[in-house]
Amino acid sequence: MGEKELMESLKSSEARWKERVLNPVLKRFPERKKRFEASSGTEIKQVYTPLDISGFDYINQLGFPGEYPFTRGVQPTMYRGRFWTMRQYAGFGTAEESNKRYRYLLSQGQTGLSIAFDLPTQIGYDSDDPMAEGEVGKVGVAIDSLKDMEILFDEIPLDKVSTSMTINSTAAILLAMYIAVAEKQGVPPEKLKGTIQNDILKEYIARGTYIFPPDPSMRIITNIFEYCSKNLPEFNTISISGYHIREAGANAVQEVAFTLADGIAYVEAAIEAGLDPNVFGKRLSFFFNAHSNFFEEIAKFRAARRLWAKIMKERFGVTDSKALKLRFHTQTGGSTLTAQQPMNNIIRVAFQALAAVLGGTQSLHTNSFDEALGLPTEESVTIALRTQQIIAHETGVADVVDALGGSYFVEYLTNEVEKDATEYLKKIDELGGMVRAIEDGYIQKEILNSAYKAQLEIEKGEQVIVGVNKFTSKEDKPMKILKIDPELEEKQKSRLKKLKKDRNNEKVRKSLEQLKKVALDNKENLMPYIIEAVKAYATIGEISNVLREVFGEYTEAVIL
């Protein structure tokens, strides 16, 4: 029997099943909902067959692991070779406090560091700046100067660990500090491994820790690309982040579409600056969220990988297969954590992490169960790490590549996510590209509409959140919450005051003057001059203020 005859036979069999088996049951026992759908609105049927992926091209849509279009994974053996990097995003208080937590996590089997910086550090203010009042060390570690960075990585050999830094507006400065610390440890730049987030476009969309307007921000990013391609060949120069887009309320399709649209904008900017996408494309990485709709999340990761490979190949003419690969870090969904019945979050995180692994992530952070209440305690962060280790060593899911590949349902969902994300990309192109779409407020409006729809579903009880709008219970037992000692802020300010007194201030002044001069010349790369300022112990606030003078500050437009 040929394929056409087989499909006709299957259609006939499906029609018979619906008439004789399904419909009689539905009349007697109606389903729980009139319509089942994924977060993006895709309708979910009772069952999937080859009919739902009719015309499926195995080689061009699925293929083999480690080969274009990389639907099944970016490495041929995936976790059979080695597990994903297990990172726990951490940072709080002073550099000493965070250093203790990093060394503890490494002792417990964590295989990579992931640094959280406090808000002043993220937006270029020193701890003694009035704008930093009350925020020092609260949502991450306070880093004012190279001195803090030296303490942060004390007794942590930078040639032995991979470090991810969630930093955007001040990414160039923190990377410069990392390079300088490595140099003091005797580690050359070419041996450094890790990632800086360095994704400013999503800050305008979803998170808000921007400093400069888009154009100078894009210049800084391409300067980093250029510098690192020559000096830090093993370091990922950007982590294009869908995580925060999803946290702002986007659905799975929007997360893929808007993240890849950001990626397109960065590639275009780098090419315009004269860089080769076959070279810098190898060091691009991505950062995705993992929510609780299990199969949709797996399909999302697979679709993103396939779509990016096509974009790089067809749109930008990339020929190096390594530059076609979408490599990504995943973090479980912070916005899915609940303050009510917080122990339930352990279960949520486990399923989200499993989806990330089945979707082929390269590194993973699992949220701690108490993060809806405060910073994670040592106990909760250990459970989060153990969750990854149990998935890796006890479940068997890491023993086969793309275990769900070929599933009619998963392949259908993968196709749908890719198709719908492609429609968004076409719309963004029509608007003039991602920067223009952000400036016009189009992206923000789409996310707001999605967030509103999701919230309505929760309030109406159409989307059940266990312990919140169903299966609630009275909770009397207080949770142990990690609290930051308010004295730490004063301690940080005192250290900064001493640094400014003891350093060679003439050297600082000259390095900042030179940086300002270079910032005024669009043809110059800023990175070498930022590194020199950092080595002179210029602070993050001083360096940022010099750039503020030249570039100005971004003011968000009101979205109507």
Tab-separated table of C-alpha atoms in Angstrom, residues 247-423:
chain	number	residue	atom	x	y	z
A	247	GLU	CA	7.996	36.483	32.664
A	248	ALA	CA	6.381	39.721	31.452
A	249	GLY	CA	3.374	37.727	30.221
A	250	ALA	CA	4.221	36.472	26.740
A	251	ASN	CA	2.990	33.047	25.656
A	252	ALA	CA	5.245	30.289	24.285
A	253	VAL	CA	4.970	31.385	20.642
A	254	GLN	CA	5.661	35.032	21.497
A	255	GLU	CA	8.664	33.988	23.575
A	256	VAL	CA	10.178	32.237	20.549
A	257	ALA	CA	9.221	34.937	18.037
A	258	PHE	CA	10.345	37.985	20.005
A	259	THR	CA	13.552	36.326	21.193
A	260	LEU	CA	14.572	35.323	17.673
A	261	ALA	CA	13.581	38.778	16.407
A	262	ASP	CA	16.014	40.245	18.940
A	263	GLY	CA	18.605	37.790	17.665
A	264	ILE	CA	18.024	38.934	14.080
A	265	ALA	CA	18.538	42.565	15.132
A	266	TYR	CA	21.851	41.725	16.829
A	267	VAL	CA	23.101	39.771	13.811
A	268	GLU	CA	22.137	42.619	11.471
A	269	ALA	CA	23.928	45.150	13.683
A	270	ALA	CA	27.051	42.998	13.844
A	271	ILE	CA	27.114	42.473	10.070
A	272	GLU	CA	26.674	46.222	9.569
A	273	ALA	CA	29.706	46.721	11.842
A	274	GLY	CA	31.715	44.507	9.496
A	275	LEU	CA	31.668	41.268	11.496
A	276	ASP	CA	31.311	37.818	9.928
A	277	PRO	CA	28.227	35.864	11.123
A	278	ASN	CA	30.118	32.619	10.466
A	279	VAL	CA	32.497	33.728	13.233
A	280	PHE	CA	30.448	35.632	15.821
A	281	GLY	CA	27.438	33.356	15.173
A	282	LYS	CA	29.264	30.552	16.990
A	283	ARG	CA	29.262	32.552	20.228
A	284	LEU	CA	25.599	33.572	20.204
A	285	SER	CA	23.540	31.830	22.848
A	286	PHE	CA	19.931	32.031	23.992
A	287	PHE	CA	18.060	31.958	27.284
A	288	PHE	CA	14.549	30.511	27.511
A	289	ASN	CA	11.908	30.029	30.155
A	290	ALA	CA	10.362	26.681	31.083
A	291	HIS	CA	6.702	26.862	32.090
A	292	SER	CA	4.312	24.133	33.133
A	293	ASN	CA	2.519	23.209	29.882
A	294	PHE	CA	4.826	20.246	29.472
A	295	PHE	CA	4.525	19.256	25.812
A	296	GLU	CA	4.176	22.823	24.553
A	297	GLU	CA	7.438	23.749	26.264
A	298	ILE	CA	9.291	20.809	24.716
A	299	ALA	CA	7.884	21.719	21.286
A	300	LYS	CA	8.879	25.367	21.850
A	301	PHE	CA	12.546	24.497	22.370
A	302	ARG	CA	12.619	22.218	19.321
A	303	ALA	CA	10.863	24.795	17.111
A	304	ALA	CA	13.196	27.597	18.214
A	305	ARG	CA	16.240	25.517	17.340
A	306	ARG	CA	14.915	24.649	13.862
A	307	LEU	CA	13.734	28.159	13.102
A	308	TRP	CA	17.014	29.818	14.130
A	309	ALA	CA	19.033	27.429	11.959
A	310	LYS	CA	16.834	28.376	8.985
A	311	ILE	CA	17.161	32.106	9.750
A	312	MET	CA	20.948	31.988	9.933
A	313	LYS	CA	21.236	29.853	6.790
A	314	GLU	CA	18.575	31.408	4.563
A	315	ARG	CA	18.501	35.014	5.763
A	316	PHE	CA	22.161	35.613	6.567
A	317	GLY	CA	23.853	33.076	4.296
A	318	VAL	CA	25.732	31.370	7.126
A	319	THR	CA	27.605	28.276	5.961
A	320	ASP	CA	29.469	27.186	9.107
A	321	SER	CA	27.259	24.602	10.821
A	322	LYS	CA	28.454	25.707	14.286
A	323	ALA	CA	27.072	29.191	13.617
A	324	LEU	CA	23.669	27.698	12.736
A	325	LYS	CA	23.168	26.068	16.121
A	326	LEU	CA	20.820	27.588	18.678
A	327	ARG	CA	22.455	26.794	22.012
A	328	PHE	CA	20.437	27.803	25.042
A	329	HIS	CA	20.231	28.037	28.800
A	330	THR	CA	16.903	27.437	30.525
A	331	GLN	CA	15.482	28.686	33.790
A	332	THR	CA	12.279	27.357	35.258
A	333	GLY	CA	9.408	29.850	35.364
A	334	GLY	CA	9.742	32.390	38.160
A	335	SER	CA	6.248	33.719	37.498
A	336	THR	CA	4.795	30.226	38.003
A	337	LEU	CA	6.035	30.057	41.607
A	338	THR	CA	3.336	30.640	44.208
A	339	ALA	CA	3.592	32.144	47.678
A	340	GLN	CA	0.625	29.965	48.654
A	341	GLN	CA	1.581	26.373	49.482
A	342	PRO	CA	5.183	27.072	48.407
A	343	MET	CA	6.268	23.432	48.721
A	344	ASN	CA	4.166	22.761	45.608
A	345	ASN	CA	6.800	24.756	43.732
A	346	ILE	CA	9.237	21.839	44.093
A	347	ILE	CA	6.907	19.747	41.918
A	348	ARG	CA	6.339	22.546	39.404
A	349	VAL	CA	10.062	23.102	39.032
A	350	ALA	CA	10.745	19.377	38.557
A	351	PHE	CA	8.329	19.099	35.614
A	352	GLN	CA	9.557	22.348	34.070
A	353	ALA	CA	13.162	21.167	34.356
A	354	LEU	CA	12.232	17.829	32.798
A	355	ALA	CA	10.648	19.676	29.856
A	356	ALA	CA	13.867	21.667	29.386
A	357	VAL	CA	15.944	18.478	29.359
A	358	LEU	CA	13.607	16.715	26.927
A	359	GLY	CA	13.742	19.882	24.816
A	360	GLY	CA	17.552	19.705	24.624
A	361	THR	CA	18.844	22.541	26.831
A	362	GLN	CA	22.602	23.117	27.192
A	363	SER	CA	22.421	24.441	30.745
A	364	LEU	CA	19.716	24.721	33.353
A	365	HIS	CA	18.779	26.696	36.456
A	366	THR	CA	16.049	25.323	38.693
A	367	ASN	CA	14.226	27.855	40.853
A	368	SER	CA	14.021	27.331	44.593
A	369	PHE	CA	10.599	26.712	46.136
A	370	ASP	CA	10.755	29.782	48.393
A	371	GLU	CA	11.569	32.398	45.718
A	372	ALA	CA	8.003	33.729	45.643
A	373	LEU	CA	8.671	34.836	49.237
A	374	GLY	CA	12.299	35.964	49.172
A	375	LEU	CA	15.839	35.004	48.234
A	376	PRO	CA	16.452	31.242	48.392
A	377	THR	CA	17.877	29.690	51.530
A	378	GLU	CA	20.734	27.189	51.479
A	379	GLU	CA	18.203	24.383	52.043
A	380	SER	CA	15.883	25.397	49.202
A	381	VAL	CA	18.674	25.968	46.693
A	382	THR	CA	20.090	22.519	47.511
A	383	ILE	CA	16.714	20.914	46.763
A	384	ALA	CA	16.603	22.820	43.464
A	385	LEU	CA	20.048	21.501	42.522
A	386	ARG	CA	19.160	17.966	43.634
A	387	THR	CA	16.129	18.149	41.295
A	388	GLN	CA	18.483	18.449	38.314
A	389	GLN	CA	20.748	15.709	39.606
A	390	ILE	CA	17.805	13.301	40.037
A	391	ILE	CA	16.621	14.013	36.479
A	392	ALA	CA	20.159	13.432	35.194
A	393	HIS	CA	21.034	10.289	37.125
A	394	GLU	CA	17.779	8.519	38.052
A	395	THR	CA	15.097	9.035	35.381
A	396	GLY	CA	16.864	7.660	32.312
A	397	VAL	CA	15.713	10.567	30.111
A	398	ALA	CA	19.318	11.574	29.435
A	399	ASP	CA	20.145	8.175	27.940
A	400	VAL	CA	18.505	8.810	24.562
A	401	VAL	CA	18.587	11.826	22.251
A	402	ASP	CA	15.241	13.589	21.640
A	403	ALA	CA	13.130	10.877	23.277
A	404	LEU	CA	9.864	12.453	22.056
A	405	GLY	CA	10.976	12.982	18.462
A	406	GLY	CA	8.471	11.362	16.112
A	407	SER	CA	5.572	11.763	18.534
A	408	TYR	CA	2.649	12.895	16.386
A	409	PHE	CA	1.571	15.356	19.074
A	410	VAL	CA	5.033	16.787	19.746
A	411	GLU	CA	5.869	17.115	16.031
A	412	TYR	CA	2.496	18.785	15.403
A	413	LEU	CA	3.071	21.263	18.242
A	414	THR	CA	6.631	21.924	17.063
A	415	ASN	CA	5.317	22.737	13.589
A	416	GLU	CA	2.593	25.006	15.016
A	417	VAL	CA	5.008	26.957	17.221
A	418	GLU	CA	7.365	27.442	14.272
A	419	LYS	CA	4.545	28.495	11.941
A	420	ASP	CA	3.013	30.996	14.377
A	421	ALA	CA	6.413	32.421	15.386
A	422	THR	CA	7.252	32.884	11.690
A	423	GLU	CA	4.077	34.950	11.261
